[in-house]
Amino acid sequence: MERIAWDEKYKIGVQEVDEAHEKLFRIVHRLFDLAEDANTNLSAYGEGIKYLEAYAMTHFIEEEAYMRSIRYSDFAQHKRTHDSFRDKTLPSLKRDLELSGYSQLAVQRFAGTLNSWLAEHILREDQAIVGKAVARKGPDLSAQVTAISKAVNLATQDIFQVEAKLSDAEYKGQNIGNGFYASQCYDIEGKIRLQILLGVEDVIMSRGVNRTLKWKRKTEIAAIDTQPVFRQLFVKLAKVFQGVDVDAPVKDSLLTRDEFRAEFMKGYPCSLLFDTKLGAFVFCYRSWRV
């Protein structure tokens, strides 16, 4: 994954916070360097990751103290983001890394995902602390979870012939097994950009591909085979949002599991996990002003 370099645009104007952010970038880039060195051993990776984790947690405590000192109005939400990273995101990434045996490629992906999360978090949440940027907020979806769940269930019944039941209204990016992933962006009313992120377990997707392409039997499907199914899903699910022109997406793309994970780390205020009799279905949403 491509490195994101420290830049002046990441400064929020609070010296101790800016210095900590710059150091976090250096630590993550050190992990990239270790992964690119064929002579790096397992203990070096382990020590690097421990140091990153310890420094990040210390920084969170100090940043939260600063927010309390200025009585930052969105402190509670910001702290929840820190807590989610500490308790959910980082442990999940570390488990994936351990399962891979700390391969060079896995460490590069680990560092790349953290690099993306850090850059996005600073630009979105941390800049908002000092009023340099407004956190990207679209419509409040908390009251729309029921409507989204109904739309997902109707879509899965129509395309896959399975019912989908909401199992987790605060999906944290955990693996859903072998699956296929895609995202799509739309420009909607009020100069708002909407992005939908989907994950579909392979057993469910196989049924959708077979029905869409009218195959009688196919034991394996390629990512390219899933495009018509994802198009149907995006059309049906975009109707939940008023003002979406489903015939004119800004872009759409199929994603690998690692790309899905990196994209998810950017922060999706609405992230839902559904269970079906065949497997899992993930729906995520975010929006921002353009």
PDB file of C-alpha atoms in Angstrom, residues 18 40 54 68 103 116 134 185 191 197 202 208 210 225 264:
ATOM      1  CA  ASP A  18       1.103  18.163  16.124  1.00  0.00           C
ATOM      2  CA  THR A  40      13.904  -8.139   9.398  1.00  0.00           C
ATOM      3  CA  ALA A  54       2.021   2.294  23.446  1.00  0.00           C
ATOM      4  CA  ARG A  68     -11.380  18.490  28.129  1.00  0.00           C
ATOM      5  CA  SER A 103       4.800 -11.828   6.386  1.00  0.00           C
ATOM      6  CA  SER A 116      -4.658   5.759   6.135  1.00  0.00           C
ATOM      7  CA  VAL A 134     -16.019  20.572  10.302  1.00  0.00           C
ATOM      8  CA  CYS A 185     -20.153   7.179  -4.523  1.00  0.00           C
ATOM      9  CA  LYS A 191     -23.353  19.379  -2.510  1.00  0.00           C
ATOM     10  CA  LEU A 197     -19.593   0.296   1.123  1.00  0.00           C
ATOM     11  CA  ASP A 202     -19.146 -15.632  -1.057  1.00  0.00           C
ATOM     12  CA  GLY A 208     -26.767 -13.857  -6.793  1.00  0.00           C
ATOM     13  CA  ASN A 210     -26.008 -17.590 -10.713  1.00  0.00           C
ATOM     14  CA  ASP A 225     -18.683 -11.790 -12.190  1.00  0.00           C
ATOM     15  CA  PHE A 264     -13.529   1.079   6.261  1.00  0.00           C
TER      16      PHE A 264
END
